[in-house]
Amino acid sequence: MTDIAVVEDAEAVATRADLTQQIREAILGAEFAPHQRLIEADLSERYDASRAAVRTALLNLANEGLVERVPNRGARVRAISVDEAVEIVEVRIGLETLCARKAAENVTDADARELRRLRDEIGSAVASGNLVEYSRLNQELDRRIRELSRHRTATQLLERLRAQSARHQFRLAFHPGRAAQSAPEHIAIIDAILAKDPDAAEAATRAHLSGIVEVLHSLD
């Protein structure tokens, strides 16, 4: 294989990965509704991509659980039931408590400064009633804890699980009174990590996620 062919293959792989990400973000951002058909020709035009690239992206997203293949009808956005969302959170409890423990063990002074910033911004967002910003900050905190854990396997599994339940997470952020309850829970997780206390970080994370399970049951 020539150097030019190698470069072209690498570019094709990068393009397919980028397309998968674009469609993933559109699904998570509610640009496509649950059960909505994902027509290859329409996606090809929308993203200026080949039908083959779109097909590959949809297969990738089907493997992630965001898309489902329907016999003789192509692909559509997969709807996640409340019961399945509860199961996902129950699995996340084991993984996220592990990441919280690792984060408390690994946190550096630079990491601590960033966590304190997030702590202040979370408090400000809730105090001002900015639930969109609060939801964004929660996602940023979750991502930062995964990064601090340096646990690649747990991180990969969590990213997939979180993608599947993203719609319910967004819905929870706007559930009446939920922000006032969850903000102190997030702050408790941050404080435990800042204190480099793995046991406290695990306990705070477990308490937070157990609360999510209770709220999800109330949505059913």
Tab-separated table of C-alpha atoms in Angstrom:
chain	number	residue	atom	x	y	z
A	1	MET	CA	0.000	0.000	0.000
A	2	THR	CA	1.388	3.423	-0.963
A	3	ASP	CA	1.825	6.287	1.467
A	4	ILE	CA	-0.992	8.145	-0.312
A	5	ALA	CA	-3.347	5.179	0.117
A	6	VAL	CA	-2.463	4.956	3.813
A	7	VAL	CA	-3.270	8.647	4.290
A	8	GLU	CA	-6.568	8.259	2.423
A	9	ASP	CA	-7.548	5.257	4.561
A	10	ALA	CA	-6.721	7.165	7.742
A	11	GLU	CA	-8.800	10.119	6.571
A	12	ALA	CA	-11.728	7.820	5.753
A	13	VAL	CA	-11.607	6.291	9.243
A	14	ALA	CA	-11.476	9.748	10.825
A	15	THR	CA	-14.407	10.909	8.688
A	16	ARG	CA	-16.530	7.923	9.714
A	17	ALA	CA	-15.721	8.505	13.383
A	18	ASP	CA	-16.641	12.190	13.041
A	19	LEU	CA	-19.939	11.303	11.356
A	20	THR	CA	-20.790	8.848	14.125
A	21	GLN	CA	-20.112	11.599	16.663
A	22	GLN	CA	-22.272	14.116	14.785
A	23	ILE	CA	-25.255	11.793	14.603
A	24	ARG	CA	-24.716	10.747	18.225
A	25	GLU	CA	-24.800	14.385	19.357
A	26	ALA	CA	-27.931	15.021	17.305
A	27	ILE	CA	-29.689	12.103	18.994
A	28	LEU	CA	-28.544	13.150	22.480
A	29	GLY	CA	-29.508	16.747	21.732
A	30	ALA	CA	-33.070	15.640	20.872
A	31	GLU	CA	-32.746	16.670	17.219
A	32	PHE	CA	-34.072	13.180	16.476
A	33	ALA	CA	-36.992	11.878	18.534
A	34	PRO	CA	-37.320	8.375	20.010
A	35	HIS	CA	-38.580	5.912	17.368
A	36	GLN	CA	-37.811	8.413	14.576
A	37	ARG	CA	-36.585	6.700	11.426
A	38	LEU	CA	-33.036	7.514	10.388
A	39	ILE	CA	-33.101	7.446	6.613
A	40	GLU	CA	-29.693	6.962	5.030
A	41	ALA	CA	-30.393	9.236	2.053
A	42	ASP	CA	-31.562	12.076	4.305
A	43	LEU	CA	-28.579	11.717	6.636
A	44	SER	CA	-26.220	11.544	3.673
A	45	GLU	CA	-27.552	14.884	2.422
A	46	ARG	CA	-27.686	16.480	5.865
A	47	TYR	CA	-24.069	15.611	6.735
A	48	ASP	CA	-22.662	15.683	3.201
A	49	ALA	CA	-21.481	12.098	3.584
A	50	SER	CA	-21.655	8.956	1.486
A	51	ARG	CA	-24.406	6.401	2.054
A	52	ALA	CA	-21.703	3.895	3.038
A	53	ALA	CA	-20.339	6.257	5.710
A	54	VAL	CA	-23.852	6.855	7.062
A	55	ARG	CA	-24.511	3.109	7.159
A	56	THR	CA	-21.304	2.554	9.124
A	57	ALA	CA	-22.174	5.347	11.558
A	58	LEU	CA	-25.624	3.870	12.172
A	59	LEU	CA	-24.106	0.449	12.806
A	60	ASN	CA	-21.712	2.027	15.325
A	61	LEU	CA	-24.612	3.734	17.086
A	62	ALA	CA	-26.626	0.520	17.057
A	63	ASN	CA	-23.721	-1.152	18.866
A	64	GLU	CA	-23.856	1.663	21.441
A	65	GLY	CA	-27.588	1.125	21.965
A	66	LEU	CA	-28.662	4.527	20.614
A	67	VAL	CA	-30.048	3.183	17.336
A	68	GLU	CA	-31.971	0.027	16.531
A	69	ARG	CA	-32.316	-1.801	13.231
A	70	VAL	CA	-35.895	-2.616	12.268
A	71	PRO	CA	-36.430	-5.453	9.746
A	72	ASN	CA	-37.423	-4.059	6.340
A	73	ARG	CA	-37.573	-0.523	7.725
A	74	GLY	CA	-33.948	0.463	8.280
A	75	ALA	CA	-32.793	2.259	11.413
A	76	ARG	CA	-34.529	4.369	14.016
A	77	VAL	CA	-33.675	6.084	17.281
A	78	ARG	CA	-34.035	3.592	20.113
A	79	ALA	CA	-36.342	4.613	22.944
A	80	ILE	CA	-35.143	3.830	26.462
A	81	SER	CA	-37.913	2.914	28.905
A	82	VAL	CA	-37.888	4.101	32.510
A	83	ASP	CA	-37.298	0.514	33.664
A	84	GLU	CA	-34.240	0.250	31.431
A	85	ALA	CA	-33.018	3.670	32.585
A	86	VAL	CA	-33.240	2.432	36.189
A	87	GLU	CA	-31.215	-0.662	35.297
A	88	ILE	CA	-28.598	1.527	33.632
A	89	VAL	CA	-28.246	3.695	36.749
A	90	GLU	CA	-27.969	0.588	38.922
A	91	VAL	CA	-25.046	-0.580	36.779
A	92	ARG	CA	-23.549	2.900	36.864
A	93	ILE	CA	-23.496	2.816	40.673
A	94	GLY	CA	-20.773	0.176	40.664
A	95	LEU	CA	-18.730	1.902	37.983
A	96	GLU	CA	-19.101	5.494	39.190
A	97	THR	CA	-18.319	4.675	42.808
A	98	LEU	CA	-15.141	2.999	41.545
A	99	CYS	CA	-14.225	6.102	39.536
A	100	ALA	CA	-14.953	8.375	42.491
A	101	ARG	CA	-12.651	6.313	44.721
A	102	LYS	CA	-9.881	6.425	42.115
A	103	ALA	CA	-10.382	10.168	41.587
A	104	ALA	CA	-9.950	10.788	45.333
A	105	GLU	CA	-6.720	8.801	45.234
A	106	ASN	CA	-5.370	10.554	42.121
A	107	VAL	CA	-6.431	14.197	42.555
A	108	THR	CA	-3.623	16.754	42.232
A	109	ASP	CA	-3.454	20.404	43.284
A	110	ALA	CA	-4.259	21.487	39.723
A	111	ASP	CA	-7.205	19.091	39.627
A	112	ALA	CA	-8.395	20.455	42.962
A	113	ARG	CA	-8.491	24.010	41.591
A	114	GLU	CA	-10.659	22.884	38.697
A	115	LEU	CA	-12.992	20.968	41.009
A	116	ARG	CA	-13.379	24.013	43.239
A	117	ARG	CA	-14.312	26.060	40.166
A	118	LEU	CA	-16.959	23.489	39.251
A	119	ARG	CA	-18.194	23.486	42.831
A	120	ASP	CA	-18.700	27.269	42.761
A	121	GLU	CA	-20.333	27.244	39.323
A	122	ILE	CA	-22.742	24.453	40.270
A	123	GLY	CA	-23.836	26.445	43.309
A	124	SER	CA	-24.273	29.611	41.242
A	125	ALA	CA	-26.268	27.849	38.504
A	126	VAL	CA	-28.731	26.395	41.026
A	127	ALA	CA	-29.015	29.681	42.934
A	128	SER	CA	-29.862	31.540	39.707
A	129	GLY	CA	-32.252	28.845	38.488
A	130	ASN	CA	-30.211	28.216	35.327
A	131	LEU	CA	-31.058	24.543	34.904
A	132	VAL	CA	-29.571	24.265	31.424
A	133	GLU	CA	-26.203	25.427	32.732
A	134	TYR	CA	-26.587	23.213	35.799
A	135	SER	CA	-27.164	20.179	33.566
A	136	ARG	CA	-24.071	21.063	31.515
A	137	LEU	CA	-21.940	21.456	34.644
A	138	ASN	CA	-23.111	18.088	35.952
A	139	GLN	CA	-21.958	16.456	32.736
A	140	GLU	CA	-18.634	18.284	32.977
A	141	LEU	CA	-18.174	17.096	36.566
A	142	ASP	CA	-19.005	13.503	35.657
A	143	ARG	CA	-16.522	13.611	32.792
A	144	ARG	CA	-13.819	15.123	34.983
A	145	ILE	CA	-14.246	12.432	37.637
A	146	ARG	CA	-13.931	9.743	34.963
A	147	GLU	CA	-10.745	11.390	33.724
A	148	LEU	CA	-9.315	11.669	37.231
A	149	SER	CA	-10.029	8.000	37.873
A	150	ARG	CA	-7.655	7.000	35.039
A	151	HIS	CA	-9.698	3.818	34.776
A	152	ARG	CA	-10.062	3.297	31.040
A	153	THR	CA	-12.414	0.309	31.143
A	154	ALA	CA	-14.846	1.911	33.595
A	155	THR	CA	-14.743	5.143	31.592
A	156	GLN	CA	-15.567	3.411	28.308
A	157	LEU	CA	-18.467	1.513	29.849
A	158	LEU	CA	-19.832	4.616	31.553
A	159	GLU	CA	-19.699	6.730	28.413
A	160	ARG	CA	-21.767	4.130	26.591
A	161	LEU	CA	-24.280	3.792	29.428
A	162	ARG	CA	-24.606	7.544	29.818
A	163	ALA	CA	-25.271	7.988	26.105
A	164	GLN	CA	-28.136	5.509	26.296
A	165	SER	CA	-29.802	7.291	29.209
A	166	ALA	CA	-29.005	10.885	28.202
A	167	ARG	CA	-32.634	11.803	27.525
A	168	HIS	CA	-33.721	10.711	30.983
A	169	GLN	CA	-30.792	12.584	32.539
A	170	PHE	CA	-31.890	15.794	30.809
A	171	ARG	CA	-35.475	15.182	31.935
A	172	LEU	CA	-34.306	14.671	35.517
A	173	ALA	CA	-32.458	17.989	35.515
A	174	PHE	CA	-35.797	19.772	35.010
A	175	HIS	CA	-37.803	17.624	37.435
A	176	PRO	CA	-39.344	19.966	40.056
A	177	GLY	CA	-37.061	20.310	43.061
A	178	ARG	CA	-34.442	17.920	41.663
A	179	ALA	CA	-31.698	20.539	41.236
A	180	ALA	CA	-32.034	21.719	44.833
A	181	GLN	CA	-31.649	18.122	45.979
A	182	SER	CA	-28.894	16.995	43.620
A	183	ALA	CA	-26.634	20.067	43.866
A	184	PRO	CA	-25.632	19.332	47.497
A	185	GLU	CA	-25.066	15.720	46.469
A	186	HIS	CA	-22.669	16.783	43.729
A	187	ILE	CA	-20.926	19.155	46.083
A	188	ALA	CA	-20.529	16.335	48.629
A	189	ILE	CA	-18.827	14.221	45.956
A	190	ILE	CA	-16.484	17.092	45.092
A	191	ASP	CA	-15.654	17.747	48.741
A	192	ALA	CA	-14.845	14.069	49.332
A	193	ILE	CA	-12.506	13.991	46.337
A	194	LEU	CA	-10.871	17.258	47.450
A	195	ALA	CA	-10.354	15.688	50.870
A	196	LYS	CA	-8.724	12.696	49.161
A	197	ASP	CA	-11.151	10.432	51.002
A	198	PRO	CA	-12.014	7.422	48.769
A	199	ASP	CA	-14.590	5.994	51.206
A	200	ALA	CA	-16.454	9.302	51.447
A	201	ALA	CA	-16.294	9.775	47.660
A	202	GLU	CA	-17.773	6.319	47.132
A	203	ALA	CA	-20.526	6.873	49.706
A	204	ALA	CA	-21.476	10.291	48.304
A	205	THR	CA	-21.614	8.937	44.769
A	206	ARG	CA	-23.730	5.964	45.816
A	207	ALA	CA	-26.164	8.232	47.672
A	208	HIS	CA	-26.491	10.517	44.653
A	209	LEU	CA	-27.168	7.722	42.174
A	210	SER	CA	-29.579	5.972	44.540
A	211	GLY	CA	-31.538	9.222	44.609
A	212	ILE	CA	-31.687	9.190	40.812
A	213	VAL	CA	-33.177	5.691	40.892
A	214	GLU	CA	-35.904	6.910	43.258
A	215	VAL	CA	-36.777	9.858	41.004
A	216	LEU	CA	-36.831	7.673	37.897
A	217	HIS	CA	-39.337	5.362	39.576
A	218	SER	CA	-41.547	8.383	40.190
A	219	LEU	CA	-41.506	9.226	36.473
A	220	ASP	CA	-42.936	5.856	35.462
